[in-house]
Amino acid sequence: MGIISNDISRAIEILTKGELVAIPTETVYGLAGNIFNEDAVRKIFETKGRPAFNPLIVHIPSIEELNKVVSYIPEKAKQLANAFWPGSLTLVLPKKSSIPDLVTAGKSTVGVRIPNHPITLELLRRLEFPVAAPSANPFNRISPTRPGHVADYFEDSLEMVLDGGVCQKGVESTIIGFENDNPVVYRLGAISVEDIQSVVGTVEIKNKKEQNPEAPGMLLKHYSPRTKIIISESIPADLKAYDREKIGVLSFSKTYNEALVKVNSTLSPSGNLEEAAANLYQALHDLDSQNLTLIVAEKFPEEGLGKTINDRLQRAAS
Ligand code: AMP
Ligand code: MG
């Protein structure tokens, strides 16, 4: 497709003149712009149709750059950064006054991470500024895990998608803020709570908007396909209950090839939660394009990335 390219030098030119480029990361594709260029940051919100109260995540190439963005780093934040960066962890920390309010939606804190993707790390190292990059999807739609998803959404409004192939993790970063220097999970994501806890001990989870006014972007309805979706504790029972619908099943490891099922998307036949997470959005994009009237999604085990998958399915279903 026309706007997909692997030309990093061109991406640098476009970003430097204040325009946007969609960039690959290991989580999902991001819609990137220069954090110090007000027009560029405005364009991010406009292009996505994202409400201005929803802060953006700042992407930096190295831990050394963190001091240019944040004014204070609690000890446990250092431990988490050392353990997981580059990687799918966003830290929410007090911002430097130089970070524009538009980026942080007026908050005194900023979300920041080092993505773990070789092409985007090279891009960030060569740029003279950090980029803000929310997921490269229109507000409330399914996050993109392939360059083609981004091109489908923004062919008419974006100059370039930097091609980095398929996103390896396939779900957004885990967001961690600090309350009295103690880590709090604001968004479940590609790094499991168990892995976080193995570094810093027990952490609180405030993943719901009601529990956490600190993360104003955590809207209940999010990451949605257009097809109605329900979460199922028993697929066979729900197939009977909804026998008048054109059903697509989204399952963990089992396959449901019953007469009532028009499409079955199995996320990990071997029962691996990382693999299931990596395939989740592609499966939702696929199911959403099949003219179904209902997606019946299996409830995942509440452990490891199963928690993250259930969170995304709940937001898609609400
Ligand atoms: P996205 O860029 O689409 O992955 O979403 C970014 C999310 O990060 C937002 O919706 C917020 O929930 C969260 N976030 C970013 N910056 C902050 C911040 N300063 N304080 C709290 N949450 C933040
Ligand atoms: Mg998003």
Coordinates of C-alpha atoms and ligand atoms in Angstrom, one line a residue:
M1 CA 0.0 0.0 0.0
G2 CA 1.1 3.5 -0.8
I3 CA 2.0 5.0 2.5
I4 CA 3.8 2.0 4.0
S5 CA 7.6 2.4 3.7
N6 CA 10.8 1.3 5.5
D7 CA 12.7 4.5 4.8
I8 CA 13.8 5.7 8.2
S9 CA 15.5 8.8 6.8
R10 CA 12.2 9.9 5.3
A11 CA 10.4 9.3 8.6
I12 CA 12.9 11.6 10.3
E13 CA 12.3 14.3 7.7
I14 CA 8.5 14.1 8.1
L15 CA 8.7 14.2 11.9
T16 CA 11.2 17.0 11.9
K17 CA 9.0 19.2 9.8
G18 CA 6.2 18.7 12.3
E19 CA 4.1 16.1 10.6
L20 CA 3.1 12.6 11.9
V21 CA 4.5 9.2 11.1
A22 CA 3.0 5.9 12.3
I23 CA 5.8 3.9 14.0
P24 CA 6.2 0.2 14.8
T25 CA 6.7 -0.9 18.4
E26 CA 6.6 -4.3 20.0
T27 CA 3.2 -3.6 21.5
V28 CA 1.1 -1.9 18.8
Y29 CA 1.7 0.7 16.0
G30 CA 2.0 4.3 17.4
L31 CA 1.0 7.6 15.8
A32 CA 4.1 9.7 16.4
G33 CA 4.8 13.4 16.5
N34 CA 7.4 15.8 18.0
I35 CA 6.5 16.4 21.6
F36 CA 7.9 20.0 21.4
N37 CA 5.9 20.9 18.3
E38 CA 2.4 22.1 19.3
D39 CA 1.0 21.6 15.8
A40 CA 2.3 18.1 15.6
V41 CA 0.8 17.2 19.0
R42 CA -2.5 18.8 18.0
K43 CA -2.5 16.7 14.8
I44 CA -2.2 13.5 16.9
F45 CA -5.4 14.3 18.7
E46 CA -7.2 15.4 15.6
T47 CA -6.1 12.5 13.4
K48 CA -7.2 10.0 16.1
G49 CA -10.3 11.9 17.1
R50 CA -9.0 11.5 20.6
P51 CA -10.4 13.6 23.4
A52 CA -7.9 16.2 24.7
F53 CA -8.2 15.0 28.3
N54 CA -6.4 11.8 27.3
P55 CA -2.7 12.1 27.8
L56 CA -0.1 10.8 25.3
I57 CA 2.9 8.5 26.1
V58 CA 6.3 9.9 25.3
H59 CA 8.8 7.6 23.6
I60 CA 12.5 7.9 24.3
P61 CA 15.6 5.9 23.0
S62 CA 17.5 5.4 26.2
I63 CA 17.4 5.6 30.0
E64 CA 19.8 8.5 29.9
E65 CA 17.0 10.5 28.1
L66 CA 14.6 10.0 31.0
N67 CA 16.1 12.8 33.0
K68 CA 15.2 15.2 30.2
V69 CA 11.5 14.3 30.5
V70 CA 10.8 13.7 34.2
S71 CA 11.8 15.6 37.3
Y72 CA 11.7 12.8 39.9
I73 CA 12.3 9.0 39.8
P74 CA 11.3 6.9 42.8
E75 CA 13.6 3.9 43.6
K76 CA 11.1 1.3 42.4
A77 CA 10.7 3.2 39.1
K78 CA 14.4 2.8 38.6
Q79 CA 14.2 -0.9 39.4
L80 CA 11.3 -1.4 36.9
A81 CA 13.0 0.6 34.2
N82 CA 16.2 -1.4 34.6
A83 CA 14.3 -4.6 34.5
F84 CA 12.0 -4.0 31.6
W85 CA 13.4 -1.2 29.3
P86 CA 13.5 -1.3 26.3
G87 CA 10.1 -2.9 26.7
S88 CA 6.4 -2.8 27.2
L89 CA 6.3 -0.8 30.4
T90 CA 5.1 2.8 30.6
L91 CA 6.1 4.8 33.8
V92 CA 4.0 7.7 34.8
L93 CA 6.3 10.2 36.7
P94 CA 6.4 13.9 37.6
K95 CA 7.1 15.8 34.4
K96 CA 9.8 18.4 33.7
S97 CA 8.3 21.8 33.1
S98 CA 9.6 21.7 29.5
I99 CA 7.1 19.0 28.6
P100 CA 4.1 20.7 27.0
D101 CA 0.8 20.5 28.8
L102 CA -0.9 19.4 25.6
V103 CA 1.1 16.1 25.7
T104 CA 0.1 15.4 29.3
A105 CA -3.5 16.7 29.0
G106 CA -2.6 19.3 31.6
K107 CA -1.4 16.8 34.2
S108 CA 1.8 17.3 36.2
T109 CA 2.9 13.8 35.4
V110 CA 4.0 12.3 32.1
G111 CA 3.9 8.7 30.8
V112 CA 7.2 7.6 29.2
R113 CA 8.7 4.4 27.8
I114 CA 11.5 3.0 25.7
P115 CA 9.9 0.8 23.1
N116 CA 11.6 -2.5 22.2
H117 CA 11.7 -2.4 18.4
P118 CA 15.0 -2.1 16.5
I119 CA 13.7 0.2 13.7
T120 CA 11.9 2.6 16.1
L121 CA 14.9 2.6 18.5
E122 CA 17.1 3.6 15.6
L123 CA 14.6 6.3 14.6
L124 CA 14.4 7.7 18.2
R125 CA 18.2 7.7 18.5
R126 CA 18.5 9.7 15.2
L127 CA 15.7 12.2 16.1
E128 CA 16.6 15.4 18.0
F129 CA 13.4 15.2 20.1
P130 CA 11.3 12.5 21.8
V131 CA 7.9 11.6 20.2
A132 CA 4.5 11.3 21.6
A133 CA 2.8 8.2 20.2
P134 CA -0.6 6.9 21.2
S135 CA -1.9 3.8 19.4
A136 CA -2.4 4.5 15.6
N137 CA -6.1 3.8 15.5
P138 CA -9.1 6.2 15.5
F139 CA -10.4 6.7 19.0
N140 CA -12.3 3.7 20.3
R141 CA -11.3 1.4 17.4
I142 CA -9.1 -1.7 17.5
S143 CA -5.4 -1.0 17.9
P144 CA -3.2 -1.8 14.9
T145 CA -0.7 -4.6 15.1
R146 CA 0.3 -4.6 11.4
P147 CA 1.3 -1.7 9.0
G148 CA -1.8 -2.6 6.9
H149 CA -4.1 -1.9 9.8
V150 CA -2.8 1.6 10.1
A151 CA -2.9 2.2 6.3
D152 CA -6.6 1.0 6.3
Y153 CA -7.4 3.6 9.0
F154 CA -5.4 6.6 7.9
E155 CA -4.5 6.2 4.2
D156 CA -6.0 9.7 3.5
S157 CA -4.7 11.6 6.5
L158 CA -1.2 10.3 7.0
E159 CA 2.0 10.6 5.0
M160 CA 3.8 7.5 6.1
V161 CA 3.7 4.3 8.1
L162 CA 7.2 3.1 9.0
D163 CA 7.1 -0.6 8.3
G164 CA 8.4 -2.7 11.2
G165 CA 6.3 -5.9 10.4
V166 CA 4.0 -7.5 12.8
C167 CA 4.0 -6.3 16.4
Q168 CA 5.5 -9.1 18.6
K169 CA 3.5 -8.5 21.8
G170 CA 0.3 -7.3 20.1
V171 CA -1.2 -5.5 23.2
E172 CA -0.5 -2.1 24.7
S173 CA 2.1 -1.4 27.3
T174 CA 1.5 -1.9 31.0
I175 CA 1.2 1.5 32.6
I176 CA 2.6 2.0 36.1
G177 CA 2.3 5.2 38.2
F178 CA 3.5 5.9 41.7
E179 CA 1.5 6.9 44.9
N180 CA 3.8 7.7 47.8
D181 CA 6.6 6.1 45.8
N182 CA 4.8 2.8 45.5
P183 CA 4.0 1.4 42.1
V184 CA 0.3 1.2 41.0
V185 CA -0.8 -0.5 37.8
Y186 CA -3.0 2.0 35.9
R187 CA -3.4 -0.2 32.8
L188 CA -2.9 -3.9 32.4
G189 CA -0.7 -4.6 29.4
A190 CA 1.9 -6.6 27.7
I191 CA 4.0 -7.2 30.8
S192 CA 2.1 -9.3 33.3
V193 CA 1.4 -8.2 36.9
E194 CA 3.3 -11.3 38.1
D195 CA 6.4 -10.2 36.2
I196 CA 6.1 -6.7 37.7
Q197 CA 5.7 -8.1 41.2
S198 CA 8.8 -10.3 40.8
V199 CA 10.8 -7.1 40.6
V200 CA 9.1 -4.7 43.1
G201 CA 6.9 -7.0 45.3
T202 CA 3.1 -6.6 45.6
V203 CA 1.5 -3.9 43.5
E204 CA -2.0 -2.4 43.6
I205 CA -4.1 -2.6 40.4
K206 CA -6.3 0.4 39.6
N207 CA -7.2 -0.4 36.1
K208 CA -10.7 0.9 36.1
K209 CA -11.5 4.5 35.4
E210 CA -13.6 4.8 38.6
Q211 CA -10.7 3.5 40.6
N212 CA -8.2 5.8 39.0
P213 CA -8.9 9.4 38.0
E214 CA -5.0 9.5 37.5
A215 CA -5.3 7.7 34.2
P216 CA -8.1 9.7 32.4
G217 CA -7.7 7.7 29.3
M218 CA -8.9 4.4 30.8
L219 CA -12.4 4.6 29.3
L220 CA -14.5 1.6 29.8
K221 CA -15.5 1.4 26.2
H222 CA -12.3 1.1 24.2
Y223 CA -10.5 -1.2 21.7
S224 CA -13.8 -2.0 20.1
P225 CA -14.7 -3.9 17.0
R226 CA -17.9 -2.7 15.3
T227 CA -19.5 -6.1 15.6
K228 CA -21.3 -6.7 18.9
I229 CA -19.1 -8.8 21.2
I230 CA -20.0 -10.8 24.4
I231 CA -17.7 -12.6 26.8
S232 CA -18.6 -16.2 27.4
E233 CA -18.0 -18.5 30.4
S234 CA -19.4 -21.4 28.3
I235 CA -19.2 -21.2 24.5
P236 CA -21.4 -24.2 23.9
A237 CA -24.2 -22.7 26.1
D238 CA -23.9 -19.3 24.4
L239 CA -24.0 -20.9 20.9
K240 CA -27.4 -22.4 21.8
A241 CA -28.6 -19.2 23.4
Y242 CA -27.7 -17.1 20.3
D243 CA -28.7 -19.5 17.6
R244 CA -30.3 -16.8 15.4
E245 CA -27.0 -14.8 15.1
K246 CA -24.2 -15.1 12.6
I247 CA -21.6 -16.0 15.1
G248 CA -17.8 -15.7 15.2
V249 CA -16.1 -17.4 18.1
L250 CA -12.9 -16.0 19.6
S251 CA -11.4 -18.8 21.7
F252 CA -8.2 -19.4 23.6
S253 CA -7.0 -22.9 22.6
K254 CA -10.1 -25.0 21.6
T255 CA -11.8 -24.8 18.2
Y256 CA -15.5 -24.7 17.9
N257 CA -16.4 -25.9 14.4
E258 CA -20.1 -26.4 15.1
A259 CA -22.7 -25.7 12.5
L260 CA -23.8 -22.4 14.2
V261 CA -20.3 -21.0 14.1
K262 CA -19.5 -19.1 10.9
V263 CA -15.9 -18.3 11.8
N264 CA -13.7 -19.6 14.7
S265 CA -10.6 -17.8 15.6
T266 CA -8.4 -19.7 18.0
L267 CA -5.7 -17.5 19.5
S268 CA -3.3 -20.2 20.7
P269 CA -3.9 -23.9 20.0
S270 CA -1.1 -24.8 22.4
G271 CA -2.6 -22.7 25.2
N272 CA 0.1 -20.1 25.4
L273 CA -1.1 -16.7 26.8
E274 CA 1.7 -14.6 25.2
E275 CA 0.8 -16.1 21.8
A276 CA -2.9 -15.5 22.4
A277 CA -2.2 -11.8 23.3
A278 CA 0.0 -11.4 20.2
N279 CA -2.9 -12.7 18.0
L280 CA -5.8 -10.9 19.8
Y281 CA -6.1 -7.7 17.8
Q282 CA -5.5 -9.3 14.4
A283 CA -8.3 -11.8 15.2
L284 CA -10.6 -8.9 16.2
H285 CA -9.8 -7.1 13.0
D286 CA -10.5 -10.3 11.0
L287 CA -13.7 -11.2 12.8
D288 CA -14.9 -7.6 12.4
S289 CA -14.6 -7.8 8.6
Q290 CA -16.7 -11.0 8.2
N291 CA -20.2 -9.5 8.4
L292 CA -21.0 -11.3 11.6
T293 CA -23.8 -10.2 13.9
L294 CA -22.1 -11.4 17.1
I295 CA -18.6 -12.3 18.3
V296 CA -18.6 -14.7 21.2
A297 CA -15.3 -14.3 23.0
E298 CA -14.2 -16.9 25.5
K299 CA -13.2 -15.7 29.0
F300 CA -9.5 -16.2 29.5
P301 CA -7.8 -17.6 32.7
E302 CA -7.3 -14.7 35.1
E303 CA -3.5 -15.1 35.3
G304 CA -0.5 -13.6 33.5
L305 CA -1.5 -12.0 30.2
G306 CA -4.9 -13.7 30.5
K307 CA -5.8 -10.7 32.8
T308 CA -4.8 -8.3 30.1
I309 CA -6.7 -10.1 27.4
N310 CA -9.9 -10.2 29.6
D311 CA -9.5 -6.5 30.3
R312 CA -9.4 -5.7 26.5
L313 CA -12.3 -8.0 25.8
Q314 CA -14.4 -6.4 28.6
R315 CA -13.7 -2.9 27.1
A316 CA -14.5 -4.1 23.6
A317 CA -17.8 -5.7 25.0
S318 CA -19.0 -2.7 26.9
Ligands
AMP1 P1 -2.3 5.0 24.4 O1 -1.3 6.0 24.0 O2 -3.5 4.9 23.4 O3 -1.7 3.7 24.6 O4 -2.9 5.4 25.8 C1 -2.1 6.2 26.7 C2 -2.7 6.0 28.0 O5 -1.7 6.3 29.0 C3 -3.7 7.1 28.4 O6 -5.0 6.7 28.0 C4 -3.6 7.2 29.9 O7 -4.4 6.3 30.5 C5 -2.2 6.8 30.2 N1 -1.3 7.9 30.6 C6 -0.5 8.6 29.8 N2 0.1 9.6 30.5 C7 -0.4 9.6 31.7 C8 -0.3 10.4 32.8 N3 0.5 11.4 32.8 N4 -1.0 10.1 33.9 C9 -1.8 9.0 33.9 N5 -2.0 8.2 32.8 C10 -1.4 8.5 31.7
MG2 MG -5.0 3.4 22.4

